[in-house]
Short mmCIF file of C-alpha atoms in Angstrom, two decimals:
data_model
loop_
_atom_site.label_atom_id
_atom_site.label_comp_id
_atom_site.label_asym_id
_atom_site.label_seq_id
_atom_site.Cartn_x
_atom_site.Cartn_y
_atom_site.Cartn_z
CA UNK K 22 15.74 10.37 27.82
CA UNK K 23 13.00 12.66 27.36
CA UNK K 24 10.63 12.72 30.37
CA UNK K 25 9.21 16.27 30.63
CA UNK K 26 5.66 17.13 29.18
CA UNK K 27 5.63 19.72 26.37
CA UNK K 28 5.73 23.30 26.87
CA UNK K 29 2.41 23.67 25.21
CA UNK K 30 -0.52 21.41 25.71
CA UNK K 31 -0.80 18.98 22.59
CA UNK K 32 -3.69 20.07 20.35
CA UNK K 33 -7.07 18.48 20.95
CA UNK K 34 -8.22 15.60 19.21
CA UNK K 35 -11.77 17.04 18.81
CA UNK K 36 -14.20 18.54 20.96
CA UNK K 37 -16.42 15.92 23.19
CA UNK K 38 -19.40 15.20 21.43
CA UNK K 39 -22.70 15.51 23.52
CA UNK K 40 -23.84 12.05 25.07
CA UNK K 41 -27.28 10.64 24.68
CA UNK K 42 -26.70 7.18 25.71
CA UNK K 43 -23.87 4.93 27.20
CA UNK K 44 -23.44 3.23 23.83
CA UNK K 45 -22.73 6.73 22.13
CA UNK K 46 -20.44 7.59 25.13
CA UNK K 47 -18.51 4.21 24.61
CA UNK K 48 -18.26 4.94 20.97
CA UNK K 49 -16.73 8.24 21.57
CA UNK K 50 -14.31 7.08 24.08
CA UNK K 51 -12.88 3.90 22.10
CA UNK K 52 -12.41 6.29 19.01
CA UNK K 53 -9.84 8.18 20.89
CA UNK K 54 -7.49 5.85 20.42
CA UNK K 55 11.04 14.89 4.21
CA UNK K 56 9.11 13.21 1.26
CA UNK K 57 7.32 14.77 -1.61
CA UNK K 58 3.66 15.20 -1.36
CA UNK K 59 1.65 12.11 -2.58
CA UNK K 60 0.95 11.97 -6.24
CA UNK K 61 -2.66 12.25 -7.01
CA UNK K 62 -4.78 9.05 -6.90
CA UNK K 63 -4.06 6.80 -9.88
CA UNK K 64 -7.18 4.53 -9.47
CA UNK K 65 -5.78 1.02 -9.25
CA UNK K 66 -2.38 -0.01 -7.35
CA UNK K 67 0.68 -0.35 -9.50
CA UNK K 68 1.66 -4.00 -10.45
CA UNK K 69 5.03 -5.15 -8.50
CA UNK K 70 7.28 -7.90 -8.26
CA UNK K 71 6.27 -8.95 -4.80
CA UNK K 72 6.97 -12.06 -2.95
CA UNK K 73 3.76 -12.18 -0.77
CA UNK K 74 5.26 -14.85 1.40
CA UNK K 75 7.55 -11.91 2.74
CA UNK K 76 4.68 -9.84 3.85
CA UNK K 77 4.76 -8.15 7.33
CA UNK K 78 2.11 -6.08 9.20
CA UNK K 79 2.23 -3.31 11.94
CA UNK K 80 -0.39 -1.01 13.78
CA UNK K 81 -0.72 1.32 16.71
CA UNK K 82 -3.65 1.23 18.80
CA UNK K 83 -6.82 0.22 16.89
CA UNK K 84 -4.37 -0.36 14.18
CA UNK K 85 -2.49 -2.76 16.21
CA UNK K 86 -5.67 -4.71 16.80
CA UNK K 87 -6.09 -4.63 13.02
CA UNK K 88 -2.53 -5.62 12.18
CA UNK K 89 -2.91 -8.89 14.82
CA UNK K 90 -6.15 -9.53 13.02
CA UNK K 91 -4.71 -9.37 9.59
CA UNK K 92 -1.68 -11.51 10.65
CA UNK K 93 -3.89 -14.23 12.07
CA UNK K 94 -6.43 -14.12 9.39
CA UNK K 95 -3.52 -14.36 6.62
CA UNK K 96 -1.12 -16.31 8.48
CA UNK K 97 -0.27 -18.26 5.11
CA UNK K 98 1.39 -15.10 3.80
CA UNK K 99 2.18 -12.82 6.79
CA UNK K 100 5.47 -13.63 8.50
CA UNK K 101 5.76 -11.10 10.87
CA UNK K 102 3.49 -8.71 12.93
CA UNK K 103 4.65 -5.49 14.99
CA UNK K 104 1.85 -4.43 17.80
CA UNK K 105 2.20 -1.03 19.61
CA UNK K 106 -0.50 -0.53 22.18
CA UNK K 107 -2.70 -3.24 21.23
CA UNK K 108 -4.48 -6.55 22.53
CA UNK K 109 -5.15 -10.06 21.62
CA UNK K 110 -6.98 -11.27 18.76
CA UNK K 111 -11.02 -11.35 19.11
CA UNK K 112 -10.33 -9.55 22.38
CA UNK K 113 -13.94 -8.08 22.04
CA UNK K 114 -15.36 -11.64 22.40
CA UNK K 115 -18.73 -12.76 22.17
CA UNK K 116 -20.33 -9.32 22.76
CA UNK K 117 -18.80 -7.95 19.46
CA UNK K 118 -21.56 -8.45 17.22
CA UNK K 119 -22.63 -4.93 15.92
CA UNK K 120 -20.40 -3.37 18.29
CA UNK K 121 -23.21 -3.77 20.81
CA UNK K 122 -20.78 -5.12 23.71
CA UNK K 123 -18.43 -1.83 23.02
CA UNK K 124 -18.33 -0.89 26.67
CA UNK K 125 -17.46 -4.12 27.65
CA UNK K 126 -14.46 -4.30 25.08
CA UNK K 127 -13.24 -1.03 26.36
CA UNK K 128 -13.21 -2.18 29.80
CA UNK K 129 -11.37 -5.78 28.85
CA UNK K 130 -9.36 -4.65 25.88
CA UNK K 131 -7.96 -1.10 26.81
CA UNK K 132 -8.39 -0.82 30.68
CA UNK K 133 -7.30 3.02 30.97
CA UNK K 134 -10.28 5.00 31.16
CA UNK K 135 -11.92 5.14 34.77
CA UNK K 136 -15.26 5.78 33.14
CA UNK K 137 -15.22 2.08 32.33
CA UNK K 138 -14.41 -0.06 35.08
CA UNK K 139 -11.40 -2.55 34.59
CA UNK K 140 -12.53 -6.11 33.44
CA UNK K 141 -9.46 -8.16 33.46
CA UNK K 142 -8.62 -10.46 30.66
CA UNK K 143 -9.35 -13.79 32.49
CA UNK K 144 -7.86 -17.29 31.47
CA UNK K 145 -11.69 -18.10 30.42
CA UNK K 146 -11.28 -15.10 27.90
CA UNK K 147 -7.98 -16.59 26.85
CA UNK K 148 -9.46 -19.87 26.36
CA UNK K 149 -11.93 -18.54 24.18
CA UNK K 150 -9.68 -16.70 22.07
CA UNK K 151 -7.71 -19.61 21.52
CA UNK K 152 -10.65 -22.03 20.63
CA UNK K 153 -12.10 -19.44 18.40
CA UNK K 154 -8.74 -19.21 16.55
CA UNK K 155 -8.56 -23.10 16.14
CA UNK K 156 -12.29 -23.33 15.35
CA UNK K 157 -12.12 -20.41 12.68
CA UNK K 158 -8.97 -22.18 11.12
CA UNK K 159 -10.99 -25.49 10.86
CA UNK K 160 -13.57 -23.68 9.05
CA UNK K 161 -11.62 -21.87 6.79
CA UNK K 162 -12.42 -18.62 8.06
CA UNK K 163 -8.75 -17.75 8.76
CA UNK K 164 -5.77 -19.56 7.52
CA UNK K 165 -4.74 -22.96 8.81
CA UNK K 166 -2.65 -22.79 11.89
CA UNK K 167 0.40 -24.40 10.54
CA UNK K 168 1.68 -21.20 9.09
CA UNK K 169 0.94 -19.12 12.07
CA UNK K 170 3.91 -21.03 14.00
CA UNK K 171 6.50 -19.56 11.60
CA UNK K 172 5.32 -15.74 12.56
CA UNK K 173 7.64 -13.54 14.37
CA UNK K 174 5.81 -11.14 16.72
CA UNK K 175 7.14 -7.79 17.87
CA UNK K 176 5.16 -6.02 20.95
CA UNK K 177 5.93 -2.60 22.24
CA UNK K 178 4.07 -1.06 25.23
CA UNK K 179 5.26 2.20 26.78
CA UNK K 180 4.60 2.38 30.57
CA UNK K 181 2.83 5.62 30.77
CA UNK K 182 0.41 4.34 28.44
CA UNK K 183 -2.85 5.35 30.26
CA UNK K 184 -5.14 4.23 27.29
CA UNK K 185 -4.24 0.64 26.46
CA UNK K 186 -2.72 -0.55 29.68
CA UNK K 187 0.26 -3.32 30.45
CA UNK K 188 -2.08 -6.01 31.26
CA UNK K 189 -3.67 -5.81 27.72
CA UNK K 190 -0.33 -5.95 26.12
CA UNK K 191 0.81 -8.86 28.50
CA UNK K 192 -2.57 -10.59 27.34
CA UNK K 193 -1.54 -10.32 23.78
CA UNK K 194 1.99 -12.15 24.48
CA UNK K 195 0.26 -14.88 26.20
CA UNK K 196 -2.13 -15.42 23.36
CA UNK K 197 0.63 -15.50 20.93
CA UNK K 198 2.57 -18.02 23.10
CA UNK K 199 -0.17 -20.56 22.69
CA UNK K 200 0.74 -20.80 18.89
CA UNK K 201 4.31 -19.35 18.29
CA UNK K 202 7.56 -20.37 19.98
CA UNK K 203 8.92 -18.04 22.75
CA UNK K 204 12.08 -17.39 20.59
CA UNK K 205 9.95 -15.49 18.08
CA UNK K 206 8.32 -13.24 20.34
CA UNK K 207 9.94 -10.06 21.62
CA UNK K 208 8.33 -7.55 23.90
CA UNK K 209 9.63 -4.17 24.74
CA UNK K 210 8.03 -2.48 27.82
CA UNK K 211 10.74 -0.64 29.38
CA UNK K 212 10.54 2.94 27.81
CA UNK K 213 8.53 5.81 29.47
CA UNK K 214 6.16 6.05 26.38
CA UNK K 215 2.67 7.16 26.31
CA UNK K 216 0.24 6.16 23.74
CA UNK K 217 1.82 6.58 20.52
CA UNK K 218 3.88 5.43 17.55
CA UNK K 219 7.39 5.63 18.69
CA UNK K 220 9.40 7.02 15.79
CA UNK K 221 12.84 8.27 14.91
CA UNK K 222 11.59 9.78 11.54
CA UNK K 223 10.37 13.14 13.24
CA UNK K 224 13.60 13.94 15.47
CA UNK K 225 16.14 16.27 13.86
CA UNK K 226 20.10 15.77 14.35
CA UNK K 227 19.83 17.29 17.93
CA UNK K 228 17.13 14.87 18.92
CA UNK K 229 14.37 17.39 19.21
CA UNK K 230 10.88 16.69 18.35
CA UNK K 231 9.50 17.45 14.97
CA UNK K 232 6.57 19.54 14.17
CA UNK K 233 4.17 16.53 14.25
CA UNK K 234 5.71 14.60 17.51
CA UNK K 235 5.46 14.83 21.08
CA UNK K 236 8.07 13.96 23.58
CA UNK K 237 8.20 10.45 24.97
CA UNK K 238 5.76 10.60 27.81
CA UNK K 239 3.10 12.82 26.34
CA UNK K 240 -0.50 11.59 25.06
CA UNK K 241 -2.20 13.48 22.62
CA UNK K 242 -1.33 15.47 19.12
CA UNK K 243 -0.88 13.25 16.46
CA UNK K 244 0.04 10.28 18.86
CA UNK K 245 3.66 10.01 17.11
CA UNK K 246 6.43 10.29 19.94
CA UNK K 247 10.15 10.37 20.27
CA UNK K 248 11.68 8.30 22.88
CA UNK K 249 15.53 8.35 23.45
CA UNK K 250 17.75 5.65 24.66
CA UNK K 251 21.27 6.67 25.44
CA UNK K 252 20.52 10.03 23.71
CA UNK K 253 19.51 8.07 20.24
CA UNK K 254 15.67 8.14 19.27
CA UNK K 255 14.44 4.68 19.60
CA UNK K 256 13.47 3.52 16.04
CA UNK K 257 10.31 1.21 16.68
CA UNK K 258 9.96 0.41 12.98
CA UNK K 259 13.55 -0.18 12.47
CA UNK K 260 13.59 -2.71 15.23
CA UNK K 261 10.41 -4.38 14.17
CA UNK K 262 11.61 -4.50 10.46
CA UNK K 263 14.96 -5.96 11.30
CA UNK K 264 13.46 -8.53 13.35
CA UNK K 265 11.46 -9.68 10.49
CA UNK K 266 14.14 -9.26 7.61
CA UNK K 267 17.39 -9.26 9.23
CA UNK K 268 19.94 -6.44 9.43
CA UNK K 269 18.97 -3.29 6.92
CA UNK K 270 20.22 -0.23 5.96
CA UNK K 271 18.23 3.19 6.79
CA UNK K 272 18.03 6.12 4.57
CA UNK K 273 17.71 9.62 6.13
CA UNK K 274 14.28 11.01 5.88
CA UNK K 275 15.65 13.94 3.91
CA UNK K 276 17.31 11.71 1.53
CA UNK K 277 14.17 9.32 0.32
CA UNK K 278 14.03 9.07 -3.31
CA UNK K 279 11.09 6.67 -3.65
CA UNK K 280 7.67 7.65 -4.76
CA UNK K 281 4.75 8.24 -2.23
CA UNK K 282 1.59 7.44 -4.42
CA UNK K 283 -2.25 7.64 -3.36
CA UNK K 284 -4.64 5.30 -4.84
CA UNK K 285 -8.42 4.71 -4.83
CA UNK K 286 -9.52 2.35 -2.07
CA UNK K 287 -12.99 2.17 -3.59
CA UNK K 288 -11.67 -0.27 -6.06
CA UNK K 289 -11.32 -2.71 -3.15
CA UNK K 290 -14.11 -2.44 -0.95
CA UNK K 291 -16.91 -5.14 -1.02
CA UNK K 292 -19.95 -6.11 0.85
CA UNK K 293 -21.43 -9.39 0.16
CA UNK K 294 -19.52 -9.60 -3.30
CA UNK K 295 -20.90 -6.16 -4.43
CA UNK K 296 -18.96 -2.83 -4.80
CA UNK K 297 -19.80 -0.25 -2.07
CA UNK K 298 -18.54 3.11 -1.05
CA UNK K 299 -15.54 2.84 1.07
CA UNK K 300 -17.45 4.87 3.99
CA UNK K 301 -19.88 2.31 4.14
CA UNK K 302 -17.42 0.27 5.99
CA UNK K 303 -15.73 3.27 7.70
CA UNK K 304 -12.51 3.57 5.06
CA UNK K 305 -11.46 6.63 3.27
CA UNK K 306 -11.52 7.21 -0.58
CA UNK K 307 -7.85 7.21 -0.65
CA UNK K 308 -5.05 5.07 0.51
CA UNK K 309 -1.12 5.73 0.21
CA UNK K 310 1.83 3.50 -0.86
CA UNK K 311 5.42 4.21 -0.52
CA UNK K 312 7.55 2.55 -3.32
CA UNK K 313 11.37 2.38 -3.68
CA UNK K 314 12.60 3.20 -7.05
CA UNK K 315 14.02 -0.36 -7.24
CA UNK K 316 10.67 -1.88 -6.71
CA UNK K 317 9.12 0.44 -9.48
CA UNK K 318 11.80 -0.82 -12.06
CA UNK K 319 10.70 -4.34 -11.42
CA UNK K 320 13.47 -5.66 -8.64
CA UNK K 321 11.87 -8.37 -6.44
CA UNK K 322 10.43 -6.75 -3.43
CA UNK K 323 8.61 -7.40 -0.24
CA UNK K 324 5.46 -5.69 1.23
CA UNK K 325 4.87 -4.18 4.71
CA UNK K 326 1.36 -3.04 5.82
CA UNK K 327 0.96 -0.32 8.15
CA UNK K 328 -1.99 0.44 10.00
CA UNK K 329 -2.18 3.78 11.69
CA UNK K 330 -4.42 4.21 14.97
CA UNK K 331 -7.81 6.15 15.81
CA UNK K 332 -7.57 9.97 14.67
CA UNK K 333 -4.27 9.18 12.88
CA UNK K 334 -5.94 9.03 9.70
CA UNK K 335 -4.89 11.27 6.61
CA UNK K 336 -8.09 12.90 6.83
CA UNK K 337 -7.54 13.97 10.46
CA UNK K 338 -3.66 14.75 10.60
CA UNK K 339 -2.95 15.07 6.78
CA UNK K 340 0.16 12.67 5.91
CA UNK K 341 1.82 12.91 9.05
CA UNK K 342 1.33 9.28 9.84
CA UNK K 343 2.27 8.13 6.44
CA UNK K 344 5.39 10.30 6.30
CA UNK K 345 6.74 10.35 10.22
CA UNK K 346 5.65 6.79 11.42
CA UNK K 347 9.43 5.70 10.56
CA UNK K 348 8.55 3.13 7.75
CA UNK K 349 9.87 4.66 4.97
CA UNK K 350 13.17 5.30 5.80
CA UNK K 351 13.70 1.49 6.22
CA UNK K 352 11.97 0.68 2.89
CA UNK K 353 14.38 2.89 0.67
CA UNK K 354 17.32 0.65 0.27
CA UNK K 355 15.78 -2.45 1.26
CA UNK K 356 13.34 -3.60 -1.48
CA UNK K 357 10.49 -2.83 0.91
CA UNK K 358 7.09 -1.21 -0.38
CA UNK K 359 4.94 0.10 2.52
CA UNK K 360 1.10 0.16 2.12
CA UNK K 361 -0.80 2.48 4.40
CA UNK K 362 -4.47 1.81 4.12
CA UNK K 363 -7.00 4.47 5.58
CA UNK K 364 -9.88 4.22 7.77
CA UNK K 365 -12.38 7.21 7.87
CA UNK K 366 -14.85 8.71 10.53
CA UNK K 367 -18.42 7.72 10.25
CA UNK K 368 -21.05 9.63 12.54
CA UNK K 369 -23.95 7.08 11.37
CA UNK K 370 -23.94 3.36 10.82
CA UNK K 371 -21.35 2.07 11.22
CA UNK K 372 -20.63 4.47 14.29
CA UNK K 373 -16.84 5.20 14.23
CA UNK K 374 -16.55 8.77 14.61
CA UNK K 375 -12.78 8.89 14.99
CA UNK K 376 -11.67 6.67 12.06
CA UNK K 377 -10.63 3.66 14.30
CA UNK K 378 -9.98 0.24 12.46
CA UNK K 379 -12.83 -2.36 13.44
CA UNK K 380 -11.60 -4.44 16.39
CA UNK K 381 -15.00 -4.36 18.36
CA UNK K 382 -17.39 -5.26 15.53
CA UNK K 383 -19.08 -1.94 14.24
CA UNK K 384 -19.14 -3.55 10.79
CA UNK K 385 -20.81 -6.75 11.71
CA UNK K 386 -24.64 -6.44 11.36
CA UNK K 387 -27.62 -8.43 10.38
CA UNK K 388 -26.77 -12.24 10.14
CA UNK K 389 -23.08 -11.90 10.40
CA UNK K 390 -21.51 -13.91 13.38
CA UNK K 391 -19.82 -12.13 16.21
CA UNK K 392 -16.15 -11.80 15.07
CA UNK K 393 -16.82 -11.81 11.29
CA UNK K 394 -14.72 -8.68 11.33
CA UNK K 395 -11.75 -10.37 12.51
CA UNK K 396 -11.74 -13.03 9.95
CA UNK K 397 -10.51 -13.18 6.09
CA UNK K 398 -14.16 -12.03 5.09
CA UNK K 399 -14.05 -9.23 7.48
CA UNK K 400 -14.83 -6.21 5.32
CA UNK K 401 -11.88 -4.00 6.30
CA UNK K 402 -9.70 -7.21 6.35
CA UNK K 403 -10.82 -8.37 2.98
CA UNK K 404 -10.55 -4.81 1.34
CA UNK K 405 -6.91 -4.38 2.57
CA UNK K 406 -6.31 -8.12 1.28
CA UNK K 407 -7.49 -7.34 -2.09
CA UNK K 408 -5.09 -4.14 -2.18
CA UNK K 409 -2.20 -6.79 -1.18
CA UNK K 410 -3.23 -9.10 -4.15
CA UNK K 411 -3.65 -6.27 -6.58
CA UNK K 412 0.17 -5.18 -5.94
CA UNK K 413 1.29 -8.56 -6.64
CA UNK K 414 1.84 -8.99 -10.35
CA UNK K 415 2.36 -12.68 -11.05
CA UNK K 416 3.71 -11.91 -14.45
CA UNK K 417 6.79 -10.21 -12.82
CA UNK K 418 7.52 -13.58 -10.99
CA UNK K 419 8.70 -15.21 -14.28
CA UNK K 420 11.15 -18.20 -14.21
CA UNK K 421 14.69 -17.15 -13.34
CA UNK K 422 13.91 -14.12 -11.25
CA UNK K 423 14.92 -14.33 -7.62
CA UNK K 424 12.68 -13.44 -4.67
CA UNK K 425 13.84 -10.88 -2.28
CA UNK K 426 15.17 -13.30 0.24
CA UNK K 427 17.06 -14.84 -2.90
CA UNK K 428 19.02 -11.83 -3.53
CA UNK K 429 21.85 -13.05 -1.05
CA UNK K 430 25.11 -13.43 -2.85
CA UNK K 431 25.13 -16.42 -4.73
CA UNK K 432 27.82 -17.06 -7.48
CA UNK K 433 27.75 -20.46 -9.35
CA UNK K 434 30.72 -19.68 -11.23
CA UNK K 435 33.19 -20.58 -8.19
CA UNK K 436 33.08 -22.53 -5.01
CA UNK K 437 31.15 -20.77 -2.36
CA UNK K 438 32.78 -21.01 1.14
CA UNK K 439 30.68 -21.14 4.30
CA UNK K 440 31.44 -17.93 6.54
CA UNK K 441 30.29 -17.33 9.92
CA UNK K 442 27.25 -15.12 10.42
CA UNK K 443 27.81 -11.44 11.46
CA UNK K 444 25.50 -11.18 14.42
CA UNK K 445 24.21 -8.13 16.25
CA UNK K 446 22.28 -7.26 19.28
CA UNK K 447 19.04 -5.86 17.77
CA UNK K 448 17.48 -4.79 21.24
CA UNK K 449 17.18 -5.92 24.69
CA UNK K 450 14.27 -5.72 27.33
CA UNK K 451 14.53 -6.76 30.97
CA UNK K 452 14.09 -10.49 30.18
CA UNK K 453 15.14 -10.86 26.67
CA UNK K 454 17.84 -10.37 24.00
CA UNK K 455 17.05 -9.98 20.22
CA UNK K 456 19.86 -11.18 18.02
CA UNK K 457 19.77 -10.83 14.20
CA UNK K 458 22.21 -11.82 11.45
CA UNK K 459 22.02 -11.58 7.61
CA UNK K 460 21.71 -14.96 5.78
CA UNK K 461 25.02 -16.47 4.62
CA UNK K 462 25.43 -18.44 1.54
CA UNK K 463 25.51 -22.19 1.52
CA UNK K 464 24.19 -22.05 5.66
CA UNK K 465 21.65 -24.81 6.09
CA UNK K 466 20.95 -24.05 9.81
CA UNK K 467 22.34 -21.78 12.46
CA UNK K 468 23.01 -22.21 16.07
CA UNK K 469 23.07 -19.65 19.12
CA UNK K 470 25.14 -20.11 22.04
CA UNK K 471 25.06 -18.40 25.47
CA UNK K 472 27.83 -18.37 27.78
CA UNK K 473 26.76 -20.33 30.81
CA UNK K 474 28.75 -18.76 34.01
CA UNK K 475 29.45 -21.53 36.66
CA UNK K 476 29.62 -24.44 34.52
CA UNK K 477 33.07 -26.11 34.46
CA UNK K 478 35.32 -25.32 31.51
CA UNK K 479 35.80 -27.29 28.50
CA UNK K 480 38.66 -29.47 27.72
CA UNK K 481 40.90 -26.62 26.58
CA UNK K 482 39.93 -24.58 29.72
CA UNK K 483 37.54 -22.30 27.63
CA UNK K 484 34.30 -20.82 28.86
CA UNK K 485 31.42 -23.04 28.39
CA UNK K 486 28.93 -22.01 25.68
CA UNK K 487 25.48 -23.93 25.76
CA UNK K 488 23.14 -24.00 22.21
CA UNK K 489 19.90 -22.41 23.17
CA UNK K 490 18.47 -22.60 19.75
CA UNK K 491 16.17 -25.46 18.66
CA UNK K 492 17.96 -28.28 16.40
CA UNK K 493 17.66 -27.69 12.93
CA UNK K 494 17.20 -23.60 13.20
CA UNK K 495 16.87 -21.84 9.89
CA UNK K 496 16.11 -18.48 10.96
CA UNK K 497 18.15 -15.26 10.90
CA UNK K 498 16.70 -13.68 14.32
CA UNK K 499 16.53 -15.30 17.61
CA UNK K 500 14.74 -14.17 20.96
CA UNK K 501 16.36 -15.34 23.96
CA UNK K 502 14.00 -15.36 26.74
CA UNK K 503 13.44 -15.98 30.39
CA UNK K 504 16.99 -13.82 31.07
CA UNK K 505 17.46 -11.85 34.45
CA UNK K 506 17.30 -8.03 34.41
CA UNK K 507 20.46 -5.80 34.45
CA UNK K 508 22.41 -8.71 33.56
CA UNK K 509 25.21 -9.13 31.18
CA UNK K 510 25.30 -12.08 28.56
CA UNK K 511 27.60 -13.44 26.05
CA UNK K 512 26.64 -15.14 22.83
CA UNK K 513 28.06 -16.98 19.75
CA UNK K 514 26.32 -17.45 16.41
CA UNK K 515 27.12 -20.08 13.90
CA UNK K 516 26.29 -21.64 10.76
CA UNK K 517 26.32 -25.19 9.54
CA UNK K 518 26.21 -26.35 6.01
CA UNK K 519 24.15 -29.48 5.07
CA UNK K 520 27.11 -31.78 5.82
CA UNK K 521 26.97 -30.39 9.42
CA UNK K 522 30.32 -28.62 9.07
CA UNK K 523 29.94 -25.41 11.67
CA UNK K 524 31.71 -22.24 11.41
CA UNK K 525 33.68 -20.61 14.15
CA UNK K 526 32.16 -17.40 15.71
CA UNK K 527 33.34 -14.53 17.49
CA UNK K 528 31.48 -13.60 20.94
CA UNK K 529 29.10 -10.49 21.47
CA UNK K 530 27.55 -9.22 24.75
CA UNK K 531 24.01 -8.05 25.51
CA UNK K 532 22.83 -6.43 28.81
CA UNK K 533 19.26 -6.72 29.78
CA UNK K 534 17.52 -3.72 31.01
CA UNK K 535 15.89 -3.09 34.26
CA UNK K 536 12.17 -3.73 34.88
CA UNK K 537 9.97 -0.84 33.99
CA UNK K 538 8.71 1.14 37.20
CA UNK K 539 5.38 -0.23 38.73
CA UNK K 540 3.31 2.74 36.89
CA UNK K 541 -0.54 3.00 36.86
CA UNK K 542 -1.52 5.48 34.40
CA UNK K 543 -5.00 6.33 33.32
CA UNK K 544 -6.44 8.59 30.54
CA UNK K 545 -9.77 10.04 30.31
CA UNK K 546 -10.93 9.87 26.59
CA UNK K 547 -13.87 12.05 26.99
CA UNK K 548 -12.00 15.06 28.78
CA UNK K 549 -8.92 14.22 26.64
CA UNK K 550 -6.31 14.37 29.54
CA UNK K 551 -4.22 12.37 31.66
CA UNK K 552 -6.26 11.21 34.92
CA UNK K 553 -5.74 9.45 38.14
CA UNK K 554 -7.61 6.38 38.83
CA UNK K 555 -10.54 8.27 40.22
CA UNK K 556 -10.76 10.07 36.92
CA UNK K 557 -9.55 13.48 38.05
CA UNK K 558 -7.04 15.56 35.96
CA UNK K 559 -3.25 15.30 36.91
CA UNK K 560 -0.02 16.06 35.42
CA UNK K 561 1.71 13.12 36.86
CA UNK K 562 3.92 10.55 35.06
CA UNK K 563 6.50 8.08 35.45
CA UNK K 564 9.94 8.87 34.97
#
């Protein structure tokens, strides 16, 4: 596992600006958060045969906050969200109007810069976030919450992240547990990663870092890092997407055949029902789209929305995030389209000099309520959702066509026998095991059993397995939660048909990892370097 710093210092993310006020200092600080070249902007997005109920979203840093906002606001359609180094929905709270409470938002929702003394996310803050979510759902500002309960939530936090600290990531899990069952939430926090998108797409066959990637524990550069587990690059995009969609096949980066398109984001940016230039809401003129050939040919496909972090926009790092974040490799063979919306830097109102997505209300001025940015009518959320709707061509969903999930093997010409699911251990943490399997024909429900050591054996003297899934469980992924660290667990996964007939199953094992070390990293966004709790530069990192 790579833990040593880079030989050369990562390139600076921009020289610190002169500071004339506390607010400007806060804005500066929060902002710090092989494919062919993209074809020229075509204007409108292509019309594709997309099943929007199969949409998922992800993001890193400010993009992580944005992904959560998008997933909560549009929970009717978004079935899964992956959050790397992000916090809970509406974390900026009541102070978010016009970005005026930015310093408080940094102190509460990032917690890593000694320049902004930590303000813990309290139970009162959690109550406000929950109650606001419930109220906005009743008012129609976000989708009803009866669909949020189906969402799968994948959370990643590296223990060398000194920008968005561990308590913020934990607060996101706490927020989601108020709405989503525990078996749908997976939280990975045992890798020595810094603040970065963790990718396997920028590592070569010898597991060395690529041109645009750092080693695991370094903060800076393009904020795309390689972290290894047993000498294999950890594939964050693959872990999240397979949690959402089931087992998938990955294509090597140099074997991708799909199209990388650019499009005109100005067609989708509005303010008060009027067309506006994207830069008026801190969005770029161009966005990007990766489309597998099968989707261009009209096959039923699904959509994933990938939000970059601060200073990861194409205007700053070119196509590095679009090409190297790790999503396209999982899209190629799996009927998955990837949308890469683009934020843009803005030196004037809205003040967003480093192209962060709006998670603290910098777009909300005038008579707009605090938190407007996090609702369906928030300018950036609404713009991205118009892109989503533009991609989905209803004419392609003609009668007789199958959705992406319906493309499991079904043959009415002969009887389909119920077969046992082929389950796999997708990932583990210190307290969770994540199991996935492909849907099998004729299965009505699935069951996961865990071996319970110490219980009396059954009538045949066999070990006792107890069911851990809820009754009538229909998913193809299950997070077994509340486990002991460094412990070996044994599972069986079965399928049942409508009559209740159950398949047999072979056993599979998983061992939970150890707890992450008790690290306390910090990062000065003004000095752009790792610091100690007193704000003094340091090279110290947790192994």
